[in-house]
Coordinates of C-alpha atoms and ligand atoms in Angstrom, one line a residue:
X262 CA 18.7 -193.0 9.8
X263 CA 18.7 -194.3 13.3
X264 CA 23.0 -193.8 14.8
X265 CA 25.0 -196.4 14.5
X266 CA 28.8 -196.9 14.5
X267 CA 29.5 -195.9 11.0
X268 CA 27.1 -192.3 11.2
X269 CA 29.0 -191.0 14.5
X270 CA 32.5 -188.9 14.1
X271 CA 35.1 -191.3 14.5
X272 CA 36.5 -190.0 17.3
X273 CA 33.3 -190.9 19.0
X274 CA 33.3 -194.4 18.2
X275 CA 37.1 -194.7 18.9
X276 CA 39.6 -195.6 21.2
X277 CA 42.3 -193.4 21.9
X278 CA 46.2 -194.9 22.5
X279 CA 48.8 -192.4 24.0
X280 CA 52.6 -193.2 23.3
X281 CA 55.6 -191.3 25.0
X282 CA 57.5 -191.5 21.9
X283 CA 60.8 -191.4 24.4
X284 CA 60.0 -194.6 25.7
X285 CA 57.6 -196.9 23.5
X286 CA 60.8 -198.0 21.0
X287 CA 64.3 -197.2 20.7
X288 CA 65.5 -198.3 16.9
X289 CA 68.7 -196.7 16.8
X290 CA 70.1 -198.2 20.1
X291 CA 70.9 -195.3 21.8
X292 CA 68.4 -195.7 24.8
X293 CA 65.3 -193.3 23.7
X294 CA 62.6 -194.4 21.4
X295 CA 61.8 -192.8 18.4
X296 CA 59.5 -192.6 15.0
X297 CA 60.9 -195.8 13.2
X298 CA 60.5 -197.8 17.0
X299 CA 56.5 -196.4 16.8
X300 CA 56.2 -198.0 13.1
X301 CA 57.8 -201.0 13.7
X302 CA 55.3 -201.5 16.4
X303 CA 52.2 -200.9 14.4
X304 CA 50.7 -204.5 14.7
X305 CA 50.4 -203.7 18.5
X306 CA 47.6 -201.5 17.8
X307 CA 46.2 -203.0 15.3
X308 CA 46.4 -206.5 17.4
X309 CA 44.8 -204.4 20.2
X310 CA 42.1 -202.6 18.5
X311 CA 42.7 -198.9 18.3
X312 CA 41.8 -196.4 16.2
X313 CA 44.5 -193.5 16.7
X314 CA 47.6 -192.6 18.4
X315 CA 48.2 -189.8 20.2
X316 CA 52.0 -189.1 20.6
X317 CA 53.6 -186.9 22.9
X318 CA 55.9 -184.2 21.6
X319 CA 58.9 -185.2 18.4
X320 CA 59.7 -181.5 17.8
X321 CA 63.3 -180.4 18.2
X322 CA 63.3 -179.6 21.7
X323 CA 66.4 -179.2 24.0
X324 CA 64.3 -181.3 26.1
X325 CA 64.2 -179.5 29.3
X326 CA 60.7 -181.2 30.3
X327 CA 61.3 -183.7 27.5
X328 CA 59.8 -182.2 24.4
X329 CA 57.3 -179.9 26.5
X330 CA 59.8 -177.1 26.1
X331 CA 59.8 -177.0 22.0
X332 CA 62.5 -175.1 20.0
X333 CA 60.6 -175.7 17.1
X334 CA 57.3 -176.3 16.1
X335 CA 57.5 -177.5 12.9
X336 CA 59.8 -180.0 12.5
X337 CA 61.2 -182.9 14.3
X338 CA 63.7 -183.2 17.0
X339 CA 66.6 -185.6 15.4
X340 CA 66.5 -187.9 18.8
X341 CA 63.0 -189.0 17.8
X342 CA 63.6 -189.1 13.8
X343 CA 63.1 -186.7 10.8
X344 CA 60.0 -185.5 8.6
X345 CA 60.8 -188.2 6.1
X346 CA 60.0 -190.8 9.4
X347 CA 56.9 -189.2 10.1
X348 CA 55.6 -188.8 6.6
X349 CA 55.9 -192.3 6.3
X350 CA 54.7 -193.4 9.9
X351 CA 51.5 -191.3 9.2
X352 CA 51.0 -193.0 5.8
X353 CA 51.9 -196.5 7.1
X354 CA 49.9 -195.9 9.7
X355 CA 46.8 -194.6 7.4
X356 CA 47.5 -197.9 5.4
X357 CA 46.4 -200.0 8.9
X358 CA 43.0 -197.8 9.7
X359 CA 45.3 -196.0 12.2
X360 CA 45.1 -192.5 12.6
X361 CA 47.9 -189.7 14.4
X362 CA 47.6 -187.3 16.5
X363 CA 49.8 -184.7 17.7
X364 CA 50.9 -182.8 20.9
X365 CA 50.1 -179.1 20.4
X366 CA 52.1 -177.0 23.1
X367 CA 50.9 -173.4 22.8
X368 CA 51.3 -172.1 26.3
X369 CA 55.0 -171.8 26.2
X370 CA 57.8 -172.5 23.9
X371 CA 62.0 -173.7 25.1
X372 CA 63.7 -170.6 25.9
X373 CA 65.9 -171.6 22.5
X374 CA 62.9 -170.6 20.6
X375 CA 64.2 -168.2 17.5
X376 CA 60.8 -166.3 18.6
X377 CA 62.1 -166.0 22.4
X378 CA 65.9 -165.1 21.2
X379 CA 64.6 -162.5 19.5
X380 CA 62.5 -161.6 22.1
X381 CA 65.2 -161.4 24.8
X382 CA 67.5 -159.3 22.6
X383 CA 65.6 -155.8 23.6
X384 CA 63.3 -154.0 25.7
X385 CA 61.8 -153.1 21.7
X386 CA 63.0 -156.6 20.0
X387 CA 59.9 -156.9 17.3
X388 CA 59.0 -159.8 19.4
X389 CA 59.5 -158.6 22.9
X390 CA 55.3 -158.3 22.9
X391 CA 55.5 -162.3 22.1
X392 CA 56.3 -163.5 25.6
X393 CA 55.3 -161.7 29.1
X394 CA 58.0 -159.4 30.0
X395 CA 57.4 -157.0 32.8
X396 CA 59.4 -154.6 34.9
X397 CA 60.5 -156.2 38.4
X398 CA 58.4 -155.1 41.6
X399 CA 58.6 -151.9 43.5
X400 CA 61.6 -153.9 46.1
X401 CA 62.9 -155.2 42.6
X402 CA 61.6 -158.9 42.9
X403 CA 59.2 -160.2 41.0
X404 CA 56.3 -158.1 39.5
X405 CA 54.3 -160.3 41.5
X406 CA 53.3 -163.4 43.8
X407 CA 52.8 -165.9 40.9
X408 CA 54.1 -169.2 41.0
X409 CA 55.7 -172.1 38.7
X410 CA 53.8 -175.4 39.0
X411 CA 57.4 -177.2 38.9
X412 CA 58.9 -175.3 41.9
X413 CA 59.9 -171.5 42.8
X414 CA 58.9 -168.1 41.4
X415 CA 56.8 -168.1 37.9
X416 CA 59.2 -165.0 36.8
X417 CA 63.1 -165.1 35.8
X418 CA 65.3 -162.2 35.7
X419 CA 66.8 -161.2 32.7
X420 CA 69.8 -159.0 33.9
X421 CA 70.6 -157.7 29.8
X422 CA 67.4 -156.1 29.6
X423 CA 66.4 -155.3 33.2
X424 CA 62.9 -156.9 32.9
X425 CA 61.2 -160.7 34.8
X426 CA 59.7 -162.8 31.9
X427 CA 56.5 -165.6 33.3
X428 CA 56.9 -169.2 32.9
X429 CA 53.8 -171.1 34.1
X430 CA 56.4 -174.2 34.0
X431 CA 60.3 -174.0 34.0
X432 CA 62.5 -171.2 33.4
X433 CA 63.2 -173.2 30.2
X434 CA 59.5 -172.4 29.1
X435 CA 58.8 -168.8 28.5
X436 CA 55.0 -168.4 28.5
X437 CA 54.2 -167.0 24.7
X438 CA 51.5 -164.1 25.2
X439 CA 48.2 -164.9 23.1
X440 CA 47.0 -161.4 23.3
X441 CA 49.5 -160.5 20.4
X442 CA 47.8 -161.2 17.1
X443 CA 50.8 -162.4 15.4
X444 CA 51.7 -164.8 18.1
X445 CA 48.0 -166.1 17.8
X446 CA 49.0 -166.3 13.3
X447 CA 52.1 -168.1 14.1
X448 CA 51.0 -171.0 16.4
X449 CA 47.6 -171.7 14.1
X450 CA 49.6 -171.9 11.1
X451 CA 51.7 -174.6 13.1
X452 CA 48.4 -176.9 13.4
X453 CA 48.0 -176.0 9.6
X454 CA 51.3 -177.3 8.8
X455 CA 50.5 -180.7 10.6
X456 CA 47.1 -181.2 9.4
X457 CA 48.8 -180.4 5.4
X458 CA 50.8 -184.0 6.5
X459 CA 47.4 -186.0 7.5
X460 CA 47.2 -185.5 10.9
X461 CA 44.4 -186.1 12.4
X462 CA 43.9 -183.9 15.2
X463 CA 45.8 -182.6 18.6
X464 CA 45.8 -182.7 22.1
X465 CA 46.6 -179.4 23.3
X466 CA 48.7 -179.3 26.0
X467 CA 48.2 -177.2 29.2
X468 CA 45.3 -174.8 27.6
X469 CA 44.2 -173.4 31.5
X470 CA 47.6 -172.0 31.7
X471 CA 47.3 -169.6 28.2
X472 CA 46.1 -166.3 29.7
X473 CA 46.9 -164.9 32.9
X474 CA 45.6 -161.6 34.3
X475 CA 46.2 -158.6 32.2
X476 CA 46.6 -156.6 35.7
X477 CA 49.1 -159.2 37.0
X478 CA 47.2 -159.1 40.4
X479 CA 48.4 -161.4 43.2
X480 CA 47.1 -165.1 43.4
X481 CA 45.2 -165.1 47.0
X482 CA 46.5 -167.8 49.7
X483 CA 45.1 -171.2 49.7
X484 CA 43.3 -171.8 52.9
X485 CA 43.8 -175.6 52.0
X486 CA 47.3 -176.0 51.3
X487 CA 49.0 -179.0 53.2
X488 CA 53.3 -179.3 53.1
X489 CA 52.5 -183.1 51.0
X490 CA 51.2 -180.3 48.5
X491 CA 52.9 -179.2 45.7
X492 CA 54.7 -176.2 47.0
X493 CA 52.5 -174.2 43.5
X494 CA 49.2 -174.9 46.1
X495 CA 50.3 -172.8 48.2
X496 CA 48.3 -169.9 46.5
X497 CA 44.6 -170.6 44.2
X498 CA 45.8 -170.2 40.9
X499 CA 42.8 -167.4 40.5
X500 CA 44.2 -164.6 38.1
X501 CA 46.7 -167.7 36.1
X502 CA 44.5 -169.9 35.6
X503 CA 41.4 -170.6 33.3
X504 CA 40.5 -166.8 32.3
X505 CA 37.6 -166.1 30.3
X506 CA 40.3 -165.3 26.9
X507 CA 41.1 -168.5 26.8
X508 CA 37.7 -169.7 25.0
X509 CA 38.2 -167.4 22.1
X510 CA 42.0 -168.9 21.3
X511 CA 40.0 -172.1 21.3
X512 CA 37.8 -171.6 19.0
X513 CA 40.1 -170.1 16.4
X514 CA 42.2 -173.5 16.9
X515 CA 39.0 -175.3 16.8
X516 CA 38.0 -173.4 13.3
X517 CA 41.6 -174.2 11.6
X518 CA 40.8 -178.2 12.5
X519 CA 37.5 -177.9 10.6
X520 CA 38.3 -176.3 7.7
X521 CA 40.4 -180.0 7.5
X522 CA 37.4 -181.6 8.0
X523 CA 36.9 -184.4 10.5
X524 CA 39.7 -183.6 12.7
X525 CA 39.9 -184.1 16.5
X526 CA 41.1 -181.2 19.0
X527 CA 40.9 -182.7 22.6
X528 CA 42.3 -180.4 25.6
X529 CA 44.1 -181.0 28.4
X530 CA 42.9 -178.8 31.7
X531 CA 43.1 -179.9 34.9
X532 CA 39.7 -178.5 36.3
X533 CA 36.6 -178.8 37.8
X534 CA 33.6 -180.0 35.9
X535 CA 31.5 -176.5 35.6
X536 CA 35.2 -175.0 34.9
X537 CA 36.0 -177.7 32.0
X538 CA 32.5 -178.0 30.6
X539 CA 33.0 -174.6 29.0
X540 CA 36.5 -176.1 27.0
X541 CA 33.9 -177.7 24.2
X542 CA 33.4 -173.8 23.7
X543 CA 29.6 -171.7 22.8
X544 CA 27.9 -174.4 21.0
X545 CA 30.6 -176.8 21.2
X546 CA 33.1 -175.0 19.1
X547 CA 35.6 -175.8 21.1
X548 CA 37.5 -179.0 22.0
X549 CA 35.6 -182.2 21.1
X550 CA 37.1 -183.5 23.6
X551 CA 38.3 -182.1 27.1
X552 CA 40.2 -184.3 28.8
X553 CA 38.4 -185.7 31.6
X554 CA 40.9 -186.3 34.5
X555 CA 38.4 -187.1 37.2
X556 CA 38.7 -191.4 37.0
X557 CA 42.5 -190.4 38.4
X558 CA 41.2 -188.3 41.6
X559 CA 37.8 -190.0 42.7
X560 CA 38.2 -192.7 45.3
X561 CA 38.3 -196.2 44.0
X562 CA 34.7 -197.2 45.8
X563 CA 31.6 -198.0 43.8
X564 CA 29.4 -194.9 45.5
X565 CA 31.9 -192.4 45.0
X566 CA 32.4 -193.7 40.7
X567 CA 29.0 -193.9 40.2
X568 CA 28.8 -190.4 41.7
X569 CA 31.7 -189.0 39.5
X570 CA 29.9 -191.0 36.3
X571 CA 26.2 -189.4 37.4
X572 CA 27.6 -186.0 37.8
X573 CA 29.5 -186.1 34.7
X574 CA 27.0 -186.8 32.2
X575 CA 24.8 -184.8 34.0
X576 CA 26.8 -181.4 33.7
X577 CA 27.8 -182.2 29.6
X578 CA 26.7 -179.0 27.4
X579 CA 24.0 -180.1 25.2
X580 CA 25.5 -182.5 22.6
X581 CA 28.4 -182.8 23.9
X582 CA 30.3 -186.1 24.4
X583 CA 32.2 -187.9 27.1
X584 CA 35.4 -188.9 27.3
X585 CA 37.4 -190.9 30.2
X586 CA 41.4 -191.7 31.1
X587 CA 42.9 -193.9 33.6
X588 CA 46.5 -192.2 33.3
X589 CA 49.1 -190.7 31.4
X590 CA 53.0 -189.5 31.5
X591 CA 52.0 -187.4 34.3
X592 CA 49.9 -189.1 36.9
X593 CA 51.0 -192.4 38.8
X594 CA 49.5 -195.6 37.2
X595 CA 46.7 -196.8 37.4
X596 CA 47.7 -200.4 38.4
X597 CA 50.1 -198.4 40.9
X598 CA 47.0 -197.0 42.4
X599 CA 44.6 -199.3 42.3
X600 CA 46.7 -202.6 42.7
X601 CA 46.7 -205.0 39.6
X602 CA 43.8 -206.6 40.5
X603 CA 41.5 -203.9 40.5
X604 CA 43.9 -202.3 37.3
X605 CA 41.6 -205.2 35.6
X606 CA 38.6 -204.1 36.5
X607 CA 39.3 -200.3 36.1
X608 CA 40.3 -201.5 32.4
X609 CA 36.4 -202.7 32.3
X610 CA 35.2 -199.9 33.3
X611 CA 37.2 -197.5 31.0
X612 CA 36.4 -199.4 28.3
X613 CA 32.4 -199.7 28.6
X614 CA 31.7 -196.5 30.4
X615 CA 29.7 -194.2 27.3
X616 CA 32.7 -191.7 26.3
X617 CA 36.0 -192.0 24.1
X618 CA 38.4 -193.9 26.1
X619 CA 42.4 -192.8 26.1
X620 CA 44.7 -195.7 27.3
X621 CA 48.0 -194.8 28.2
X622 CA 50.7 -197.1 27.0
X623 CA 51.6 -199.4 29.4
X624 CA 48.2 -200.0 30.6
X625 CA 47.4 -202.9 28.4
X626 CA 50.4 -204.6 30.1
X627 CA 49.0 -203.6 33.7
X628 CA 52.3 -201.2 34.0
X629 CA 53.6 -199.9 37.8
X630 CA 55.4 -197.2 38.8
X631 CA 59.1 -198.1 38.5
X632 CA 60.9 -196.8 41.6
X633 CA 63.9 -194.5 39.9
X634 CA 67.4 -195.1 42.0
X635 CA 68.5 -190.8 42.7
X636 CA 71.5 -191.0 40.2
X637 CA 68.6 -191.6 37.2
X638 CA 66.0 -188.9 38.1
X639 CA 65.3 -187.4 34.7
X640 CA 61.7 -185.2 35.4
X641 CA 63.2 -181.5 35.9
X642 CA 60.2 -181.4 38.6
X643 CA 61.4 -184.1 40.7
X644 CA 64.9 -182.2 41.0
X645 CA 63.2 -179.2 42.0
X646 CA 60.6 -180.9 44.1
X647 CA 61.4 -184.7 45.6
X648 CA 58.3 -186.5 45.8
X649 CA 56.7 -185.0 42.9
X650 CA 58.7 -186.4 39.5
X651 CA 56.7 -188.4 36.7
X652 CA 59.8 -190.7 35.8
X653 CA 57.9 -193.4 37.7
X654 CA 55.2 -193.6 35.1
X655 CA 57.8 -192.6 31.9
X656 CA 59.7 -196.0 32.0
X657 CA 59.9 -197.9 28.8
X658 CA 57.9 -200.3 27.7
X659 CA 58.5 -204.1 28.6
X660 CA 58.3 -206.1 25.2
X661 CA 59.9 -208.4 25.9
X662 CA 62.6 -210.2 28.8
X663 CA 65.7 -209.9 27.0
X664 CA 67.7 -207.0 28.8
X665 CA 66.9 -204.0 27.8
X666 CA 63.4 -205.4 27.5
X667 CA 63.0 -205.7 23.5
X668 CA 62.5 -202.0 24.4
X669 CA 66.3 -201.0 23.2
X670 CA 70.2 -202.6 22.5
X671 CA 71.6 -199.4 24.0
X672 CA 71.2 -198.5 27.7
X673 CA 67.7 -197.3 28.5
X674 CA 67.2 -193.8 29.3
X675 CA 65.3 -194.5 32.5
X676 CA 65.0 -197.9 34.0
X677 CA 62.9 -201.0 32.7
X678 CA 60.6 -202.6 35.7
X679 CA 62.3 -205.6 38.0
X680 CA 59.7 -207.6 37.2
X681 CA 60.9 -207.7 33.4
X682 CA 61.6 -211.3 33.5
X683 CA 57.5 -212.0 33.5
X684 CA 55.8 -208.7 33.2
X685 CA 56.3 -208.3 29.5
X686 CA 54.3 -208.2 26.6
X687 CA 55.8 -211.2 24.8
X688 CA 54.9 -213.2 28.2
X689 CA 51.3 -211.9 28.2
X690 CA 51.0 -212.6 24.7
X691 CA 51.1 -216.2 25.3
X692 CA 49.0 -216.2 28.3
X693 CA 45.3 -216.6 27.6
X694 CA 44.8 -214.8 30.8
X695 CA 46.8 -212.0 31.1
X696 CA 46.4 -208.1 30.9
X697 CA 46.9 -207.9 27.5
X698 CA 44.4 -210.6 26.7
X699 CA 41.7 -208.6 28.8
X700 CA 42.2 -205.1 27.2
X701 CA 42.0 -207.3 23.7
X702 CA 39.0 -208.7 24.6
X703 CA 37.3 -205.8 26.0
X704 CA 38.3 -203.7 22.6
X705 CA 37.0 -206.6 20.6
X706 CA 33.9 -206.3 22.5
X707 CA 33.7 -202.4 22.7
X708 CA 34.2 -202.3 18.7
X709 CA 31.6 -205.5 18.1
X710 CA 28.8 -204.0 20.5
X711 CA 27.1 -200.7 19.5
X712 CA 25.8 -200.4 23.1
X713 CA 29.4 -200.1 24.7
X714 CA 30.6 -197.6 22.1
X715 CA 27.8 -195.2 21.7
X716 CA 24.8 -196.7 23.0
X717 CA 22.8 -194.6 26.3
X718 CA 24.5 -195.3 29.8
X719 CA 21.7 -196.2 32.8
X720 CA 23.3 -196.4 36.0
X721 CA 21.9 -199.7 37.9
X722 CA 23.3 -200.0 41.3
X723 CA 26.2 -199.1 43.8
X724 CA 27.1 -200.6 46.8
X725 CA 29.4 -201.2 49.2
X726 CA 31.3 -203.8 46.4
X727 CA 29.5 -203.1 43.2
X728 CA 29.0 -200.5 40.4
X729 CA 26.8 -201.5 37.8
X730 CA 25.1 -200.0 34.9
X731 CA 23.9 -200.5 31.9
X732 CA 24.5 -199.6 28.0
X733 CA 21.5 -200.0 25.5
X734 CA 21.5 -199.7 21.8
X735 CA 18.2 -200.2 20.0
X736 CA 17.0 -203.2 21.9
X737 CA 20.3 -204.6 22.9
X738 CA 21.3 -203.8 26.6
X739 CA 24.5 -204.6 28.0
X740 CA 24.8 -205.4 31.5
X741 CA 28.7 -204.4 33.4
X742 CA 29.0 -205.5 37.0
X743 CA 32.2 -204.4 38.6
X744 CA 33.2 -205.7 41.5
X745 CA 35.3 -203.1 43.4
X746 CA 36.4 -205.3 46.5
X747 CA 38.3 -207.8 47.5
X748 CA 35.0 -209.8 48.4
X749 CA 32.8 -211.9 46.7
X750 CA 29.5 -210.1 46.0
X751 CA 26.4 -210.5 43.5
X752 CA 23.7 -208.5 42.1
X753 CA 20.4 -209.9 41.0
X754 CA 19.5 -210.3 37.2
X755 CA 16.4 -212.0 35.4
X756 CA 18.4 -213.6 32.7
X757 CA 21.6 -212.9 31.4
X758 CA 24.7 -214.7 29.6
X759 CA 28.2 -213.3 30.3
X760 CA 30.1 -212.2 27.4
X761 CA 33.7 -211.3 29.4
X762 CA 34.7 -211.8 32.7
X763 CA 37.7 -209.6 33.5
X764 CA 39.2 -213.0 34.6
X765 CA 38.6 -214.3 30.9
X766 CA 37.0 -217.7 31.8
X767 CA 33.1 -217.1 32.0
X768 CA 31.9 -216.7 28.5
X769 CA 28.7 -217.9 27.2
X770 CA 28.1 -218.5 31.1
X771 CA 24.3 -218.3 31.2
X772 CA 22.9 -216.6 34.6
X773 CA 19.3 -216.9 35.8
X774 CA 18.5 -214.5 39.4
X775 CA 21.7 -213.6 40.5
X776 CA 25.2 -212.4 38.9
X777 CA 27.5 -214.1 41.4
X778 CA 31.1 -212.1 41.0
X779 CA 34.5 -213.5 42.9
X780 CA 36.7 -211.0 44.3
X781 CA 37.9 -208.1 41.8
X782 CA 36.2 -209.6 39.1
X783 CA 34.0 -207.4 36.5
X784 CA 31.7 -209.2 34.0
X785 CA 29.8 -207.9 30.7
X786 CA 26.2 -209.7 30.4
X787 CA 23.8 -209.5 27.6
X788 CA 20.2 -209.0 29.4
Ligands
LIG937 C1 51.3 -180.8 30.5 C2 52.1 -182.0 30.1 C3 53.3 -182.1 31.0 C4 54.2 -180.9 30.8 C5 53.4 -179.6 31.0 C6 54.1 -178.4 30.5 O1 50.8 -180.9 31.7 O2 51.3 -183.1 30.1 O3 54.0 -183.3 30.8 O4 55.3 -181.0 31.7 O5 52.2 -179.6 30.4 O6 54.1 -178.4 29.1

């Protein structure tokens, strides 16, 4: 049977939709989203086209980098909800053709962790070996030159027992040591316990950081560090980063979602392509999915995409399939980046390139950074490092231009945009033309043409304005034409008709020789 739609894995056909649970909904007025706020917003997928959510971390947490730091794994923390809200958000969800997945934060737990507790108590606590104690250095420092990627030394003293513990992150986030066995038994029976209550699969959080040297050698210098660096540059993260362990941890993850049958693990690792191509693991038995970060990074010029798309799909293992972001609760927005404009094309080509899309929420309204007044930093990072914070991109959604932005009654925990008044989604809902229309269009598209969701990519041209390809299926090809500049440009075609402009007024359009494009405009043409 030849592939179509319905014989791929669904997460091939799909299209990924990240909430930050803290600021999609508040429900219970006091400023922070939570579970009921995500149901009560189901018909925004569902209106938009989805196929599964992917929420950032609900467990009880004492929220130290907002969830990341989790004081328990199974169960949830009482700002987001109970059990009882997620049991029924997954069903409710299930009941719409929506699936959920999970955050899975095995690198590290909070520093409130019964595990870590215990694990503090002694020098021979049962569960000392669960985290990475070590005796200080031979001038009584640190055991060595490692760093935390938010700021300062990766080790804490713990006076009581005379011994540093590592934190790749905060102090707050003892790093949990996946050479114990029974550490390894307790964090896979965690995705067990999820995937009992129908989720349907996990992004695993921060997976380059789970080993570190056994030897605890000294990170080298990095020759290329500049002061607008994060001051963790300053040395190559050699012996803490990405070591050869970490593939076997995978694959035991990898093994527990399979034996639930067509789950989804996707990884998030901040590397280079030959270093993240081995994440789908020895004959992909590792992540479907590793994140692919590299849209974020690579210059917005046609050459230089086309080059990242090329040398993409040209270093995929065997089998293995692409996936593409625009952003997340990390990295500055996309429409931040790019302008709005260009956020419209960039929504094009996220959403035609060949590869499981993940929008981050926000996007489909064309979201900025929101600039956060000093006296409302939240990030942890940004207090240790100015400059460097993620509130920006962690604001809460604008639904609407009531204050508070149909986002909560209560006082928000980080500021709504000043542009509420027009840049909400009850606005673009009424506007034929707006963001939200375009991402709409282009998932109605994307789920109606084979070719965009998993039919062969054929690059066609880049130029100084313009990055084009095309998609086939069978014997339908799909023509996208992005036009990356603020200039009008054209590329030459024998016949085509336009199915979407990213300006939502040229369908039908039929074009004979030449594709003529007005500034920032992307169009999808059937050849
Ligand atoms: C990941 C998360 C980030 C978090 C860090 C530590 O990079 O995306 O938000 O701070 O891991 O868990």
């Amino acid at each position: 049977m030849a592939e179509n739609s319905h014989t791929v894995p669904w997460w091939q056909n799909g299209i990924i939709y990240q909430v930050y649970p803290r600021s999609f909904q508040d429900t219970n007025g006091d400023g922070i989203g939570d579970l009921n706020g995500i149901l009560s917003r189901l018909d925004h997928f569902v209106h938009l086209g989805i196929d599964a959510i992917w929420i950032a971390p609900i467990y009880p947490s004492p929220m130290a980098d907002f969830g990341y730091d989790v004081a328990d794994h199974c169960a949830v923390d009482p700002i987001f909800g109970t059990l009882a809200d997620f049991d029924r958000l997954v069903a409710a969800a299930q009941a719409r053709g929506l699936r959920i997945i999970l955050d899975f934060v095995p690198n590290h737990t909070s520093d409130r962790h019964p595990w870590f507790t215990e694990s503090r108590v002694s020098r021979d606590s049962t569960k000392r070996d669960w985290y990475i104690w070590r005796d200080p250095g031979p001038d009584g420092g640190p055991p060595n030159n490692w760093l935390s990627e938010f700021g300062g030394p990766a080790w804490t003293f713990h006076p009581a027992t005379g011994q540093y513990y590592y934190h790749a992150y905060l102090p707050q986030q003892p790093d949990l040591n996946w050479r114990n066995v029974d550490v390894r038994a307790a964090m896979l029976d965690v995705l067990r316990f999820w995937f009992e209550r129908g989720v349907a699969g996990f992004r695993v959080d921060a997976i380059h950081h789970l080993f570190e040297d056994e030897q605890l050698r000294d990170n080298p210098s990095n020759p290329d560090w500049h002061d607008w660096m994060s001051p963790a540059r300053r040395v190559l993260r050699t012996h803490t980063m990405d070591q050869p362990e970490v593939h076997a941890a995978i694959a035991e993850m990898r093994k527990v979602a399979d034996a639930y049958g067509d789950r989804l693990m996707i990884g998030e690792a901040y590397l280079p392509f030959d270093r993240l191509m081995a994440y789908y693991g020895v004959d992909l038995t590792g992540f479907q999915l590793p994140f692919n970060f590299e849209l974020i990074h690579t210059p917005w010029q046609p050459t230089a995409v086309a080059a990242l798309v090329a040398a993409y799909e040209a270093a995929l293992p065997q089998g293995a399939w692409p996936n593409w972001v625009l952003g997340n609760h990390d990295r500055a927005r996309v429409a931040s980046r790019l302008g709005p404009e260009q956020a419209r094309v960039a929504a094009m080509l996220l959403l035609t390139l060949r590869g499981t899309p993940t929008i981050y929420q926000g996007e489909e309204l064309g979201m900025e950074n929101v600039p956060i007044p000093l006296d409302r930093v939240q990030d942890p990072w940004e207090r240790n490092v100015p400059g460097f914070g993620r509130d920006p991109v962690r604001t809460p959604m604008p639904w609407t231009a009531e204050p508070g932005g149909g986002f909560t009654s209560g006082h928000p925990w980080l500021p709504l945009g000043a542009d509420l008044a027009t840049a909400n989604a009850a606005a673009q809902e009424v506007d034929p033309r707006s963001m939200l229309a375009l991402y709409r269009a282009l998932l109605r598209l994307r789920r109606a043409e084979p070719a965009l969701a998993i039919g062969k990519f054929f690059p066609v041209a880049a130029t100084e304005e313009v990055f084009a390809y095309e998609r086939r299926h069978g014997e339908r090809r799909l023509l996208v034409v992005l036009n990356m500049s603020g200039e009008r440009s054209e590329i030459c075609v024998d016949e085509a008709v336009i199915l979407l402009s990213t300006h939502l007024d040229r369908e039908k359009e039929a074009v004979s020789r030449r594709l003529f494009l007005r500034p920032n405009e992307g169009c999808v043409a059937q050849l």
